[in-house]
Short mmCIF file of C-alpha atoms in Angstrom, two decimals:
data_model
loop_
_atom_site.label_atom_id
_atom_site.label_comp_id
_atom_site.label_asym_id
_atom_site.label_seq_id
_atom_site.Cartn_x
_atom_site.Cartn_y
_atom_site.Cartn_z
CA UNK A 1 0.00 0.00 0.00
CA UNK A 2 1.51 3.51 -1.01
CA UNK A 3 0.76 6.47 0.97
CA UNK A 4 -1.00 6.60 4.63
CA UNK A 5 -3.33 4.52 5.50
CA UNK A 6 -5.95 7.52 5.91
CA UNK A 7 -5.37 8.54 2.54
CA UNK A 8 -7.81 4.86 1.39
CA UNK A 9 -10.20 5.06 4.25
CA UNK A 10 -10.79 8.74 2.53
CA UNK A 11 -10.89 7.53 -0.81
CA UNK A 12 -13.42 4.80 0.30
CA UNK A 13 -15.54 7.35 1.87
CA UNK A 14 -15.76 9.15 -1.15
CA UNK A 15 -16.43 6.45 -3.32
CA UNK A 16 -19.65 5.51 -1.03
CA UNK A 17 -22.50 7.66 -0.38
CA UNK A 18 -22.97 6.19 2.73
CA UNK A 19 -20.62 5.60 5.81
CA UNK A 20 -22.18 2.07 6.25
CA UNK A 21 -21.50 1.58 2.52
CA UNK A 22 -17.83 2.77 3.06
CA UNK A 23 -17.34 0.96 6.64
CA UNK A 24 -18.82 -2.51 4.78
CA UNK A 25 -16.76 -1.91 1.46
CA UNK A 26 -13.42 -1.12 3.88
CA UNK A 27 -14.57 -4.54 5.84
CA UNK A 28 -14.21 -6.35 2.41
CA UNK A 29 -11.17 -5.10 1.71
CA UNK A 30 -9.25 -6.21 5.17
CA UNK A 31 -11.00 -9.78 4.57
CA UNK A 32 -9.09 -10.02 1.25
CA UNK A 33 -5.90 -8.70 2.13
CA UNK A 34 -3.58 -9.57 5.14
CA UNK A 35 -1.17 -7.00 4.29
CA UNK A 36 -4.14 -4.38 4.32
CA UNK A 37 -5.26 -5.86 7.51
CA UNK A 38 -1.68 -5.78 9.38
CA UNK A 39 -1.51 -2.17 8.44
CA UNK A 40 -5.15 -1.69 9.75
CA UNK A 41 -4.45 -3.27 13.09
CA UNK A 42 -1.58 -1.31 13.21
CA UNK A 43 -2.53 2.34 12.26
CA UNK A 44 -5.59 1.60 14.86
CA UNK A 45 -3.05 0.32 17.55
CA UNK A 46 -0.58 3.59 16.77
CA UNK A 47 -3.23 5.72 17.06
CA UNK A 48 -5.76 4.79 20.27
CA UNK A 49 -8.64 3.32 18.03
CA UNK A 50 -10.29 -0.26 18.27
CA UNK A 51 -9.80 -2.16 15.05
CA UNK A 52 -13.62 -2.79 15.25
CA UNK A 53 -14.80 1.05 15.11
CA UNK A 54 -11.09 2.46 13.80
CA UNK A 55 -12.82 3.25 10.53
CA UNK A 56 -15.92 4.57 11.81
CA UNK A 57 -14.83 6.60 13.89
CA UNK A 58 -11.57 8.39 11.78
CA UNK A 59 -14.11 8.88 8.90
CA UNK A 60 -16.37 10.38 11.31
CA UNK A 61 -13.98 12.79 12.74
CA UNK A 62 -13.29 13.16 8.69
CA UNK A 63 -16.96 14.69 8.11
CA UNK A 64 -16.88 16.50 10.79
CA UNK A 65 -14.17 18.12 9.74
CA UNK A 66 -15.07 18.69 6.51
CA UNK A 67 -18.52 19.85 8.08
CA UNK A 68 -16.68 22.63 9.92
CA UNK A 69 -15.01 23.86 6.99
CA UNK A 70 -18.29 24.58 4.94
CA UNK A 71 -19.91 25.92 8.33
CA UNK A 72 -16.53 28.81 8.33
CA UNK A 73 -17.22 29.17 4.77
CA UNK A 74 -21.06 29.80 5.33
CA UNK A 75 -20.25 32.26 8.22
CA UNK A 76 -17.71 34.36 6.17
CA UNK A 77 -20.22 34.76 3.74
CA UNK A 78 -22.91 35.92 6.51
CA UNK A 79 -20.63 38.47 7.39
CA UNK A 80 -20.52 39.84 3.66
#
């Protein structure tokens, strides 16, 4: 796998227009690949997530991220 780990989980959100779509379609993709999976277990044990909601939740904190950017934008143009 090139690139952080983060960088797919993104991509797979994006790619699904739901996070349940994503989160089952990221699922699949650990099932077929060990070295994907090692990574996984990794990445969640680096950073303080479970490997059964690791995905969940960084994609969460992902939109709500995003969320806040587009709420900044909104209240910059309010101010116009």
């Amino acid at each position: 796998m090139e690139g952080p780990i983060t960088d797919l989980f993104e991509h797979v959100l994006n790619q699904s227009p739901m996070l349940d779509d994503a989160e089952s379609e990221f699922k699949r993709m650990i099932g077929e690949d060990p070295d994907l999976r090692k990574a996984y277990r990794d990445w969640c044990h680096e950073m303080g997530y479970t490997e059964r909601n690791g995905f969940r939740d960084y994609c969460q904190e992902y939109l709500d991220g995003q969320n806040e950017i587009w709420d900044t934008l909104t209240d910059y143009d309010d101010e116009e």
